[in-house]
Amino acid sequence: MSGQQHVQRPLDALGKATNSPVLIKLKGDREFRGILTSFDLHMNLVLNDAEELKDGEVVRRLGTVLIRGDNIVYISP
């Protein structure tokens, strides 16, 4: 397979980011940061030590949260 580029699927990238910090942007310009602990095929995410951010600053510490995949604009590991 030399010369072929490995194509990474979105769920593969999430799998590699498990137990690592991620930044999540949601519809409505909401942002959350936390440790990605699990996800499913719908990209519903569970974050531990989650914080809500506004303009890059922490506005609320939330602990463990579930984020519905249909609200996610992007996920940055």
Short mmCIF file of N, CA and C in Angstrom, two decimals:
data_model
loop_
_atom_site.label_atom_id
_atom_site.label_comp_id
_atom_site.label_asym_id
_atom_site.label_seq_id
_atom_site.Cartn_x
_atom_site.Cartn_y
_atom_site.Cartn_z
N MET A 1 0.82 -1.20 0.00
CA MET A 1 0.00 0.00 0.00
C MET A 1 0.86 1.26 0.00
N SER A 2 2.06 1.15 -0.43
CA SER A 2 2.88 2.35 -0.43
C SER A 2 2.35 3.32 -1.49
N GLY A 3 2.43 4.59 -1.16
CA GLY A 3 1.92 5.60 -2.07
C GLY A 3 0.47 5.96 -1.82
N GLN A 4 -0.23 5.13 -1.04
CA GLN A 4 -1.63 5.47 -0.73
C GLN A 4 -1.67 6.22 0.59
N GLN A 5 -2.52 7.23 0.62
CA GLN A 5 -2.67 8.02 1.83
C GLN A 5 -3.77 7.40 2.68
N HIS A 6 -3.51 7.27 3.98
CA HIS A 6 -4.52 6.74 4.89
C HIS A 6 -5.57 7.82 5.13
N VAL A 7 -6.82 7.49 4.88
CA VAL A 7 -7.92 8.43 5.10
C VAL A 7 -8.48 8.18 6.48
N GLN A 8 -8.49 9.23 7.30
CA GLN A 8 -8.99 9.10 8.66
C GLN A 8 -10.46 9.49 8.71
N ARG A 9 -11.29 8.64 9.26
CA ARG A 9 -12.71 8.93 9.39
C ARG A 9 -12.94 9.74 10.66
N PRO A 10 -14.02 10.54 10.71
CA PRO A 10 -14.27 11.38 11.90
C PRO A 10 -14.32 10.59 13.20
N LEU A 11 -14.96 9.43 13.20
CA LEU A 11 -15.04 8.66 14.44
C LEU A 11 -13.68 8.10 14.85
N ASP A 12 -12.80 7.84 13.87
CA ASP A 12 -11.43 7.42 14.20
C ASP A 12 -10.71 8.54 14.94
N ALA A 13 -10.89 9.77 14.47
CA ALA A 13 -10.25 10.92 15.11
C ALA A 13 -10.78 11.09 16.53
N LEU A 14 -12.08 10.91 16.72
CA LEU A 14 -12.65 11.00 18.08
C LEU A 14 -12.08 9.90 18.97
N GLY A 15 -11.94 8.71 18.41
CA GLY A 15 -11.37 7.61 19.19
C GLY A 15 -9.98 7.93 19.68
N LYS A 16 -9.18 8.57 18.84
CA LYS A 16 -7.82 8.95 19.23
C LYS A 16 -7.82 10.08 20.27
N ALA A 17 -8.90 10.88 20.29
CA ALA A 17 -8.98 12.00 21.23
C ALA A 17 -9.61 11.60 22.57
N THR A 18 -10.06 10.34 22.69
CA THR A 18 -10.67 9.88 23.94
C THR A 18 -9.67 10.01 25.09
N ASN A 19 -10.17 10.48 26.24
CA ASN A 19 -9.37 10.72 27.45
C ASN A 19 -8.38 11.86 27.28
N SER A 20 -8.65 12.74 26.32
CA SER A 20 -7.82 13.92 26.08
C SER A 20 -8.70 15.16 26.10
N PRO A 21 -8.09 16.34 26.32
CA PRO A 21 -8.88 17.59 26.28
C PRO A 21 -9.34 17.90 24.86
N VAL A 22 -10.58 18.38 24.75
CA VAL A 22 -11.13 18.81 23.46
C VAL A 22 -11.86 20.13 23.65
N LEU A 23 -11.97 20.88 22.56
CA LEU A 23 -12.76 22.11 22.52
C LEU A 23 -13.92 21.84 21.58
N ILE A 24 -15.14 22.12 22.04
CA ILE A 24 -16.35 21.85 21.27
C ILE A 24 -17.05 23.17 21.00
N LYS A 25 -17.37 23.45 19.74
CA LYS A 25 -18.17 24.63 19.39
C LYS A 25 -19.55 24.14 19.00
N LEU A 26 -20.58 24.75 19.58
CA LEU A 26 -21.96 24.37 19.32
C LEU A 26 -22.67 25.46 18.54
N LYS A 27 -23.80 25.09 17.95
CA LYS A 27 -24.67 26.07 17.31
C LYS A 27 -25.01 27.14 18.35
N GLY A 28 -25.20 28.37 17.91
CA GLY A 28 -25.50 29.46 18.84
C GLY A 28 -24.26 30.03 19.49
N ASP A 29 -23.07 29.75 18.91
CA ASP A 29 -21.79 30.30 19.39
C ASP A 29 -21.43 29.91 20.81
N ARG A 30 -21.88 28.75 21.27
CA ARG A 30 -21.48 28.28 22.60
C ARG A 30 -20.26 27.38 22.45
N GLU A 31 -19.34 27.50 23.42
CA GLU A 31 -18.12 26.69 23.39
C GLU A 31 -17.94 25.99 24.74
N PHE A 32 -17.46 24.75 24.66
CA PHE A 32 -17.19 23.96 25.86
C PHE A 32 -15.83 23.31 25.71
N ARG A 33 -15.17 23.15 26.86
CA ARG A 33 -13.87 22.49 26.89
C ARG A 33 -13.94 21.43 27.98
N GLY A 34 -13.35 20.27 27.73
CA GLY A 34 -13.32 19.22 28.74
C GLY A 34 -12.58 18.00 28.22
N ILE A 35 -12.59 16.96 29.05
CA ILE A 35 -11.93 15.70 28.70
C ILE A 35 -12.97 14.80 28.04
N LEU A 36 -12.72 14.42 26.79
CA LEU A 36 -13.63 13.54 26.06
C LEU A 36 -13.52 12.14 26.65
N THR A 37 -14.61 11.65 27.25
CA THR A 37 -14.55 10.32 27.86
C THR A 37 -15.23 9.27 27.01
N SER A 38 -16.28 9.64 26.25
CA SER A 38 -16.92 8.67 25.37
C SER A 38 -17.76 9.38 24.32
N PHE A 39 -18.16 8.61 23.30
CA PHE A 39 -18.98 9.14 22.20
C PHE A 39 -19.69 7.97 21.56
N ASP A 40 -20.69 8.26 20.73
CA ASP A 40 -21.39 7.21 19.99
C ASP A 40 -21.41 7.53 18.51
N LEU A 41 -22.11 6.71 17.74
CA LEU A 41 -22.13 6.88 16.28
C LEU A 41 -22.82 8.17 15.84
N HIS A 42 -23.65 8.77 16.71
CA HIS A 42 -24.32 10.04 16.39
C HIS A 42 -23.47 11.23 16.81
N MET A 43 -22.25 10.96 17.27
CA MET A 43 -21.32 11.97 17.77
C MET A 43 -21.86 12.69 19.00
N ASN A 44 -22.74 12.02 19.76
CA ASN A 44 -23.07 12.49 21.10
C ASN A 44 -21.81 12.28 21.94
N LEU A 45 -21.44 13.28 22.73
CA LEU A 45 -20.18 13.23 23.47
C LEU A 45 -20.43 13.33 24.97
N VAL A 46 -19.58 12.67 25.74
CA VAL A 46 -19.54 12.87 27.19
C VAL A 46 -18.20 13.51 27.52
N LEU A 47 -18.27 14.66 28.20
CA LEU A 47 -17.07 15.37 28.65
C LEU A 47 -17.02 15.37 30.17
N ASN A 48 -15.84 15.12 30.72
CA ASN A 48 -15.61 15.29 32.15
C ASN A 48 -14.86 16.60 32.36
N ASP A 49 -14.98 17.16 33.56
CA ASP A 49 -14.32 18.43 33.90
C ASP A 49 -14.67 19.51 32.88
N ALA A 50 -15.92 19.52 32.42
CA ALA A 50 -16.33 20.45 31.36
C ALA A 50 -16.47 21.88 31.88
N GLU A 51 -16.14 22.80 31.01
CA GLU A 51 -16.27 24.23 31.28
C GLU A 51 -16.93 24.89 30.09
N GLU A 52 -17.81 25.85 30.35
CA GLU A 52 -18.39 26.66 29.28
C GLU A 52 -17.50 27.89 29.11
N LEU A 53 -17.21 28.22 27.86
CA LEU A 53 -16.33 29.35 27.55
C LEU A 53 -17.10 30.44 26.83
N LYS A 54 -16.69 31.67 27.08
CA LYS A 54 -17.20 32.84 26.34
C LYS A 54 -16.00 33.69 26.01
N ASP A 55 -15.74 33.90 24.73
CA ASP A 55 -14.57 34.65 24.26
C ASP A 55 -13.27 34.08 24.84
N GLY A 56 -13.22 32.74 24.94
CA GLY A 56 -12.02 32.08 25.42
C GLY A 56 -11.86 32.04 26.93
N GLU A 57 -12.75 32.66 27.67
CA GLU A 57 -12.68 32.71 29.13
C GLU A 57 -13.73 31.79 29.74
N VAL A 58 -13.37 31.12 30.84
CA VAL A 58 -14.30 30.22 31.52
C VAL A 58 -15.41 31.04 32.19
N VAL A 59 -16.67 30.72 31.87
CA VAL A 59 -17.80 31.40 32.52
C VAL A 59 -18.54 30.47 33.48
N ARG A 60 -18.38 29.15 33.28
CA ARG A 60 -19.05 28.18 34.14
C ARG A 60 -18.30 26.87 34.15
N ARG A 61 -18.15 26.29 35.32
CA ARG A 61 -17.59 24.94 35.44
C ARG A 61 -18.76 23.99 35.64
N LEU A 62 -18.83 22.95 34.79
CA LEU A 62 -20.02 22.11 34.75
C LEU A 62 -19.79 20.68 35.22
N GLY A 63 -18.59 20.21 35.28
CA GLY A 63 -18.36 18.81 35.65
C GLY A 63 -18.57 17.90 34.46
N THR A 64 -19.41 16.87 34.62
CA THR A 64 -19.68 15.91 33.55
C THR A 64 -20.90 16.34 32.76
N VAL A 65 -20.76 16.39 31.43
CA VAL A 65 -21.88 16.81 30.57
C VAL A 65 -22.01 15.86 29.38
N LEU A 66 -23.22 15.81 28.85
CA LEU A 66 -23.52 15.09 27.61
C LEU A 66 -23.87 16.14 26.57
N ILE A 67 -23.20 16.10 25.44
CA ILE A 67 -23.46 17.05 24.35
C ILE A 67 -24.03 16.27 23.18
N ARG A 68 -25.20 16.69 22.73
CA ARG A 68 -25.84 16.02 21.58
C ARG A 68 -25.08 16.34 20.30
N GLY A 69 -24.84 15.31 19.52
CA GLY A 69 -24.07 15.45 18.29
C GLY A 69 -24.69 16.40 17.28
N ASP A 70 -26.03 16.51 17.24
CA ASP A 70 -26.66 17.37 16.24
C ASP A 70 -26.50 18.85 16.54
N ASN A 71 -25.94 19.21 17.70
CA ASN A 71 -25.68 20.62 18.04
C ASN A 71 -24.24 21.03 17.78
N ILE A 72 -23.38 20.08 17.42
CA ILE A 72 -21.95 20.35 17.29
C ILE A 72 -21.62 20.96 15.93
N VAL A 73 -20.88 22.07 15.97
CA VAL A 73 -20.35 22.69 14.75
C VAL A 73 -18.96 22.12 14.47
N TYR A 74 -18.10 22.06 15.50
CA TYR A 74 -16.79 21.42 15.33
C TYR A 74 -16.25 20.92 16.66
N ILE A 75 -15.30 20.00 16.55
CA ILE A 75 -14.58 19.44 17.70
C ILE A 75 -13.10 19.60 17.40
N SER A 76 -12.38 20.21 18.32
CA SER A 76 -10.94 20.41 18.13
C SER A 76 -10.18 19.69 19.24
N PRO A 77 -9.37 18.69 18.89
CA PRO A 77 -8.59 17.99 19.92
C PRO A 77 -7.45 18.85 20.44
#
